[in-house]
PDB file of C-alpha atoms in Angstrom:
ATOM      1  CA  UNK L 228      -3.516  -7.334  20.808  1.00  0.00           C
ATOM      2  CA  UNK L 229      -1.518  -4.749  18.700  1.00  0.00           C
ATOM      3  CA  UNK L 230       1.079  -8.098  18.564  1.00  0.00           C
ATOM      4  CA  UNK L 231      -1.262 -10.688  17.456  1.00  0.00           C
ATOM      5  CA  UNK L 232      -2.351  -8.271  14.723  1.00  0.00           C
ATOM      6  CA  UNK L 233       0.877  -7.375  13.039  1.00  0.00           C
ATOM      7  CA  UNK L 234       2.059 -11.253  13.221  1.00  0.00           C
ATOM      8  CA  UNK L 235      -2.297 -11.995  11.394  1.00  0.00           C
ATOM      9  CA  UNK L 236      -1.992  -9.304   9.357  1.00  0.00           C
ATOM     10  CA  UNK L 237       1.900  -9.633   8.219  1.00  0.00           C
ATOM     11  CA  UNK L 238       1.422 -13.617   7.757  1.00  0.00           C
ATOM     12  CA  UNK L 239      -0.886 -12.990   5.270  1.00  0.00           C
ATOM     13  CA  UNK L 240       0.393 -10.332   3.648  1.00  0.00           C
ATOM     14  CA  UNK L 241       3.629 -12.404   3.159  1.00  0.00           C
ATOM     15  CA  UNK L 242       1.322 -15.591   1.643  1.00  0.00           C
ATOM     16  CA  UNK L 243      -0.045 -13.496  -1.541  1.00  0.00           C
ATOM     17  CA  UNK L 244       2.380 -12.544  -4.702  1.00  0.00           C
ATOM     18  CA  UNK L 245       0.736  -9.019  -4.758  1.00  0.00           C
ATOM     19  CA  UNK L 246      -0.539  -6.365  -1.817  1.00  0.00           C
ATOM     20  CA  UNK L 247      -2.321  -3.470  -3.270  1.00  0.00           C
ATOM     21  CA  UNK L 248      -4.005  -0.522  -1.952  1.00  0.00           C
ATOM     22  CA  UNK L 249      -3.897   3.325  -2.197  1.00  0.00           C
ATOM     23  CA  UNK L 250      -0.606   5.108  -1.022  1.00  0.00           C
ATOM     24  CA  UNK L 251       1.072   2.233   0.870  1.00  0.00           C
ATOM     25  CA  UNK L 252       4.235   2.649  -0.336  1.00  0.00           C
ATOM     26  CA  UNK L 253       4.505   5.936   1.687  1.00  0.00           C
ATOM     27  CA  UNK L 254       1.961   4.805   4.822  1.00  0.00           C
ATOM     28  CA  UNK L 255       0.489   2.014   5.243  1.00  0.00           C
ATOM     29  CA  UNK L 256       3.532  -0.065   4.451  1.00  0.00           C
ATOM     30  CA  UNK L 257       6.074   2.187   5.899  1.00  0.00           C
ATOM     31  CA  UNK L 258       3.950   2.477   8.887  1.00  0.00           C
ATOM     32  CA  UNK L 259       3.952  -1.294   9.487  1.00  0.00           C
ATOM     33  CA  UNK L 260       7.174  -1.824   8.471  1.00  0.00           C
ATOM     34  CA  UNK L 261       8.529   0.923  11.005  1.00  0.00           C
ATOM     35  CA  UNK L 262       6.318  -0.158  13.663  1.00  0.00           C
ATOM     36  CA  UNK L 263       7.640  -3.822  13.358  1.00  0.00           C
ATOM     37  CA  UNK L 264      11.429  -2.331  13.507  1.00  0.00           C
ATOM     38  CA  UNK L 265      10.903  -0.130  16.733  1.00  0.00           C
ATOM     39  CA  UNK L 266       8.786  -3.116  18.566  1.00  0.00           C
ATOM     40  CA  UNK L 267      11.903  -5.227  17.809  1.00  0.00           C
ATOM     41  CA  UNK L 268      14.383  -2.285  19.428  1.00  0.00           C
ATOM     42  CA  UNK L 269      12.039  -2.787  22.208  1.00  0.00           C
ATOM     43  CA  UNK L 270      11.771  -6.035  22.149  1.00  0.00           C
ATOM     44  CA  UNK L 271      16.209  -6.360  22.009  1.00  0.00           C
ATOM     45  CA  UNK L 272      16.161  -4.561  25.704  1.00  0.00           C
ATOM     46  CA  UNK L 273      13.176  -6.116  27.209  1.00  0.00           C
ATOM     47  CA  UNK L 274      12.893  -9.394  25.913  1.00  0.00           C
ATOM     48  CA  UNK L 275       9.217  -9.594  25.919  1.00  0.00           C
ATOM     49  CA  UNK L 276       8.204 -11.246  22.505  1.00  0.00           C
ATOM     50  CA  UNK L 277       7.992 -14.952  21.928  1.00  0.00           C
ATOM     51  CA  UNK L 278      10.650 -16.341  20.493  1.00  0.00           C
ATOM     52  CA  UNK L 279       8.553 -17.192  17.125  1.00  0.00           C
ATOM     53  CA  UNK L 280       7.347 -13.641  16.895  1.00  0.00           C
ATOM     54  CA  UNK L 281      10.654 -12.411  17.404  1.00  0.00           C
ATOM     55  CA  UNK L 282      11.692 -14.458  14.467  1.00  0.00           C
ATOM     56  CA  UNK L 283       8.803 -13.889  12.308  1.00  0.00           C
ATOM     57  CA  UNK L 284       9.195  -9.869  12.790  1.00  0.00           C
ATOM     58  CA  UNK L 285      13.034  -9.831  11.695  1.00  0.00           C
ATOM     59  CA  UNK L 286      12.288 -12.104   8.785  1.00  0.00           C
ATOM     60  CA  UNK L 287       9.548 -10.173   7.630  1.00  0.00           C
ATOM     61  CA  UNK L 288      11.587  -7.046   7.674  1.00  0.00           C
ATOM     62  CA  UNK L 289      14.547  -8.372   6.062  1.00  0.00           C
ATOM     63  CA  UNK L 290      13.024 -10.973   3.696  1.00  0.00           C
ATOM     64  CA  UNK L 291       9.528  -9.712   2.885  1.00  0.00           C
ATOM     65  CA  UNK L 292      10.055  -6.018   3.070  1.00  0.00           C
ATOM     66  CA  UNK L 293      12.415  -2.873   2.490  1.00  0.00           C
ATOM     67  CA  UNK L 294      12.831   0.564   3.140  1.00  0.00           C
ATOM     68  CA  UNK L 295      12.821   2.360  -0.103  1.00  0.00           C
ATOM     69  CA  UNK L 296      12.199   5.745  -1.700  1.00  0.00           C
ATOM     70  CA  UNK L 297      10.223   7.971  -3.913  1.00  0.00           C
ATOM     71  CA  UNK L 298      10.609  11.097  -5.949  1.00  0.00           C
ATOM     72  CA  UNK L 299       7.551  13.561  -6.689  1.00  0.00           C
ATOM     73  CA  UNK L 300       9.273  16.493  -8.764  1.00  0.00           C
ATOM     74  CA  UNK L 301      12.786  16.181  -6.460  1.00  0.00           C
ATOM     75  CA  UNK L 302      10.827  15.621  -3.443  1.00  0.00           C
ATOM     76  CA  UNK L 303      11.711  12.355  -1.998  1.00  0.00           C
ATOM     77  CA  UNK L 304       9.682  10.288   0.145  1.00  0.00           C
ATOM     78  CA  UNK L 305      10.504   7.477   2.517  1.00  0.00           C
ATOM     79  CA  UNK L 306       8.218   4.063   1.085  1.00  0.00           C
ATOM     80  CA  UNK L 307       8.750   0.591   2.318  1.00  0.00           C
ATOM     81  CA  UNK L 308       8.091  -2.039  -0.043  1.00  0.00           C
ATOM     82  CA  UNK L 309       6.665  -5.294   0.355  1.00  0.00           C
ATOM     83  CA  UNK L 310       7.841  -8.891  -1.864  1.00  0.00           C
ATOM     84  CA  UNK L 311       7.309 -10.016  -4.046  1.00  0.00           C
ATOM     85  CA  UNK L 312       5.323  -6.931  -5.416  1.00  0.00           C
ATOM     86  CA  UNK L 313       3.672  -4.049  -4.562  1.00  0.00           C
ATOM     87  CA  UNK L 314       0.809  -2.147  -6.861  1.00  0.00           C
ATOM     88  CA  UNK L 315       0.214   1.307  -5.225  1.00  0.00           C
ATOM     89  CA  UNK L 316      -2.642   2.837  -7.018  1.00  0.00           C
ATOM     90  CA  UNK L 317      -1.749   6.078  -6.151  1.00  0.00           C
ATOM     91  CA  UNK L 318       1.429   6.261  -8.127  1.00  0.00           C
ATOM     92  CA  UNK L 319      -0.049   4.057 -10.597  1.00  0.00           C
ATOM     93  CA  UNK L 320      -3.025   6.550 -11.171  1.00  0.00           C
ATOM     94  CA  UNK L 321      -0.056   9.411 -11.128  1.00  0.00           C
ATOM     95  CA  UNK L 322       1.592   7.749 -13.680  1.00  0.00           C
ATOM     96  CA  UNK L 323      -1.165   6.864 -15.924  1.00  0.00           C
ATOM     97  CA  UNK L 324      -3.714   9.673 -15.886  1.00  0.00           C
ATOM     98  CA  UNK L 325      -1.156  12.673 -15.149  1.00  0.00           C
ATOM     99  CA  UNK L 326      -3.750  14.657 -17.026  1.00  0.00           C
ATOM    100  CA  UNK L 327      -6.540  14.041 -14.103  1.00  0.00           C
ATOM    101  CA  UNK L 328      -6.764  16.405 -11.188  1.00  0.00           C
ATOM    102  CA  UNK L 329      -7.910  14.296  -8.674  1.00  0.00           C
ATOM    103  CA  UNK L 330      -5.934  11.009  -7.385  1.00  0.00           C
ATOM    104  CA  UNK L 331      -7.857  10.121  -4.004  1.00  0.00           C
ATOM    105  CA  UNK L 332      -9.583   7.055  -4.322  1.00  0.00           C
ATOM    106  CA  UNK L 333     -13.206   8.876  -4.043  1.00  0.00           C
ATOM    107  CA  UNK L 334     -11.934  11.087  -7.037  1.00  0.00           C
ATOM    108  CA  UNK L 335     -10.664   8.234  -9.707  1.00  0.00           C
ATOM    109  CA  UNK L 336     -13.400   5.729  -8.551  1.00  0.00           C
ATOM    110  CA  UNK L 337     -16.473   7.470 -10.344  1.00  0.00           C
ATOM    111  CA  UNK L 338     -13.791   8.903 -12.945  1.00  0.00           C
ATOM    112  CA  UNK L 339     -12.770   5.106 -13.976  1.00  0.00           C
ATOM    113  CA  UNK L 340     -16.217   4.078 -13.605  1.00  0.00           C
ATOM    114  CA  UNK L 341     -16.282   2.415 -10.531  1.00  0.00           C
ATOM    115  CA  UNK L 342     -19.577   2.482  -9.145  1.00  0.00           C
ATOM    116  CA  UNK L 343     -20.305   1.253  -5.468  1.00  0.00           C
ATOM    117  CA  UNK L 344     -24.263   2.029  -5.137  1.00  0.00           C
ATOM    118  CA  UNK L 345     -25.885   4.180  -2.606  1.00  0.00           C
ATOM    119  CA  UNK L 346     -21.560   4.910  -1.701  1.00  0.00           C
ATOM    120  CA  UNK L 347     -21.382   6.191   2.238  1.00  0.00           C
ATOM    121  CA  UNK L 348     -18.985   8.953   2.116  1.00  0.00           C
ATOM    122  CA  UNK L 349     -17.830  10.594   6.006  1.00  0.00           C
ATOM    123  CA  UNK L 350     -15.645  13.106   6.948  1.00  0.00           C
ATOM    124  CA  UNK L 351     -12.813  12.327   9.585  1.00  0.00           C
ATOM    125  CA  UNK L 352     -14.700  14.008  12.304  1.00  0.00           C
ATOM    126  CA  UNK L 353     -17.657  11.229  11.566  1.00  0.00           C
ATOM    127  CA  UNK L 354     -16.053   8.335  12.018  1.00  0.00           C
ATOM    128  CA  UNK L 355     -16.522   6.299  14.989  1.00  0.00           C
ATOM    129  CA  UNK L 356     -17.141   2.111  15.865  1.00  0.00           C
ATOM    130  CA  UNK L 357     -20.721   2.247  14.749  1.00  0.00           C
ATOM    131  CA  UNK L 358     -22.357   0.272  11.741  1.00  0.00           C
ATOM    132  CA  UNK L 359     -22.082   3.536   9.281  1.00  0.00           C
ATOM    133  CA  UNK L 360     -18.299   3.811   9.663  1.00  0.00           C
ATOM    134  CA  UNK L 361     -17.954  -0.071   8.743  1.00  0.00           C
ATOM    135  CA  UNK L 362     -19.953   0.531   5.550  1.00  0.00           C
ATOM    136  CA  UNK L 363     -17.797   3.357   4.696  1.00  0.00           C
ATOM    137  CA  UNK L 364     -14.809   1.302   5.207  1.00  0.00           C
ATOM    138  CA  UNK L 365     -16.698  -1.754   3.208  1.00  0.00           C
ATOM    139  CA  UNK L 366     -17.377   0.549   0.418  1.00  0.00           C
ATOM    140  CA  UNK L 367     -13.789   2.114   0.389  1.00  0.00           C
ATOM    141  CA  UNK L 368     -12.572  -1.425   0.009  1.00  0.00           C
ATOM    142  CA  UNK L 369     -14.984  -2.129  -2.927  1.00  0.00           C
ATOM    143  CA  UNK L 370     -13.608   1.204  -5.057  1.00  0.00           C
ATOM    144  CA  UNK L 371      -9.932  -0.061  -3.762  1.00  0.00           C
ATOM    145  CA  UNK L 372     -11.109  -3.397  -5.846  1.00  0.00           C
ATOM    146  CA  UNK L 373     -12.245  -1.971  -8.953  1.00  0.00           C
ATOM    147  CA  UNK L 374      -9.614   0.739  -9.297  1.00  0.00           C
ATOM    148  CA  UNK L 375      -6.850  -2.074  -8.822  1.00  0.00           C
ATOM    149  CA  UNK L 376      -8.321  -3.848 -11.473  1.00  0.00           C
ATOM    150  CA  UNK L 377      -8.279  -1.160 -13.774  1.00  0.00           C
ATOM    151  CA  UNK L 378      -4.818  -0.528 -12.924  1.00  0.00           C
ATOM    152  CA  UNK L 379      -3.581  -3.521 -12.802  1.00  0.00           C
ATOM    153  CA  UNK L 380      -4.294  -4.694 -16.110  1.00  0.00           C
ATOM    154  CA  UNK L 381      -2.745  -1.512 -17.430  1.00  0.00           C
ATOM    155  CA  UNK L 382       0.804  -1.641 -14.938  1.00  0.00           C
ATOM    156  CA  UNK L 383       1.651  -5.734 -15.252  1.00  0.00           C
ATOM    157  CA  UNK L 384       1.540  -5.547 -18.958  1.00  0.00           C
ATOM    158  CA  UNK L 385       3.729  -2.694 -19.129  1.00  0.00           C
ATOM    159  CA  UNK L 386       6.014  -3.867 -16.336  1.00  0.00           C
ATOM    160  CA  UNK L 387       7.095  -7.117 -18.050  1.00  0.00           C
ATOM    161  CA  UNK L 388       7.765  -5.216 -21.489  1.00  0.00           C
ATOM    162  CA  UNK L 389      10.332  -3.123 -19.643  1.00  0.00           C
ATOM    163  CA  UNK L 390      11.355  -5.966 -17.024  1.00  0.00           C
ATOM    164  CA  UNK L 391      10.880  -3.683 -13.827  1.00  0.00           C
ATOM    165  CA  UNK L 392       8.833  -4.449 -10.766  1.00  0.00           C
ATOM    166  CA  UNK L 393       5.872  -2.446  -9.919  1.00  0.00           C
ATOM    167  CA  UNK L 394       7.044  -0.582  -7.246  1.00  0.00           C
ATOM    168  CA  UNK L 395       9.794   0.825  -9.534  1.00  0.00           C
ATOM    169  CA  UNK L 396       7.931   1.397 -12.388  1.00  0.00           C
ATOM    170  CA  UNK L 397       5.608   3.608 -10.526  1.00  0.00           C
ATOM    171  CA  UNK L 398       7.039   5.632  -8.896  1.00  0.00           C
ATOM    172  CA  UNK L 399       9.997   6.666 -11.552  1.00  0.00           C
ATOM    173  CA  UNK L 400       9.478   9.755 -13.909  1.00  0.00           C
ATOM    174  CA  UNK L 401       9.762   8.148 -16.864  1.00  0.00           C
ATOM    175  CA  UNK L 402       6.524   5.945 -17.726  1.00  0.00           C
ATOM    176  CA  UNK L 403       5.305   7.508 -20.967  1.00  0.00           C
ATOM    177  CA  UNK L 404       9.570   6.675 -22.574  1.00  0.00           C
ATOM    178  CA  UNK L 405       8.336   3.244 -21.595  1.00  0.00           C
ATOM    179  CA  UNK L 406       4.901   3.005 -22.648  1.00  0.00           C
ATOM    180  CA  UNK L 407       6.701   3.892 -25.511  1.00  0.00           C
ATOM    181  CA  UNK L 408       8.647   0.993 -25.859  1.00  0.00           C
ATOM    182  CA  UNK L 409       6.328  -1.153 -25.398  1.00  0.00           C
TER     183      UNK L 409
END
């Protein structure tokens, strides 16, 4: 199952010019990306994959995505990026409202006026398979929406002024020299 869903899941991924979402550079994609890599190792000793999946996996780690890094004040963290681009509205948010105090997606949603009514909000302890925790997740993915909207229309016109790719432009310390140049 775990198979079938990383080949779904990566398939589509690969079909769209853009994956968003909330601190994938440093999980979500990463996480994939790694998980692909040691299922290959695996794979290289046991020889269980399909052929096609085989193929598909190494492509998709070579062609489609890369290990990368970030730097938070010095600190650097491992990322994996996905092509052709990748809008992570955490560093986006970092980069473009520094002055806010809050950059989870449940603190910038009502900030940038992203309003999901009668919002379901759990703690980790409370989530489970039922039909509470899938509204939670539904609403999480409607504030994802709206705050990559905002942010989107904010990072693309600033990344073709300066001719870098969102990933880069995010995560680099030096956003406000080049909202200055444009």
């Amino acid at each position: 199952e775990e198979m079938q869903n990383l080949l779904q899941f990566t398939t589509l991924a690969s079909k769209h010019d853009m994956v968003a979402g909330h601190n994938i550079l440093g999980f979500d994609n990463k996480q994939i990306h790694d998980r692909i890599l040691e299922l290959l190792r695996r794979d290289d000793r046991k020889q269980t994959m399909a052929p096609h999946e085989r193929e598909w996996f190494r492509r998709f780690t070579t062609v489609f995505s890369k290990p990368d890094s970030s730097f938070h004040f010095g600190t650097r963290q491992e990322t994996a990026v996905w092509h052709p681009s990748t809008l992570d509205t955490f560093h986006a948010a970092r980069k473009f409202y520094f002055f806010h105090d809050d950059f989870t997606l449940k603190g910038l949603a009502p900030w940038l006026g992203i309003d999901v009514p009668e919002r379901v909000y759990l703690e980790a302890h409370e989530l489970d398979l039922g039909p509470k925790t899938m509204l939670y997740n539904k609403h999480d993915v409607q504030e994802q929406v709206g705050i990559t909207q905002v942010l989107l229309a904010q990072a693309l016109p600033l990344a073709f002024a300066v001719n870098l790719p969102l990933e880069d432009l995010l995560v680099g310390g030096n956003t406000k020299m080049w909202d200055h140049m444009a």
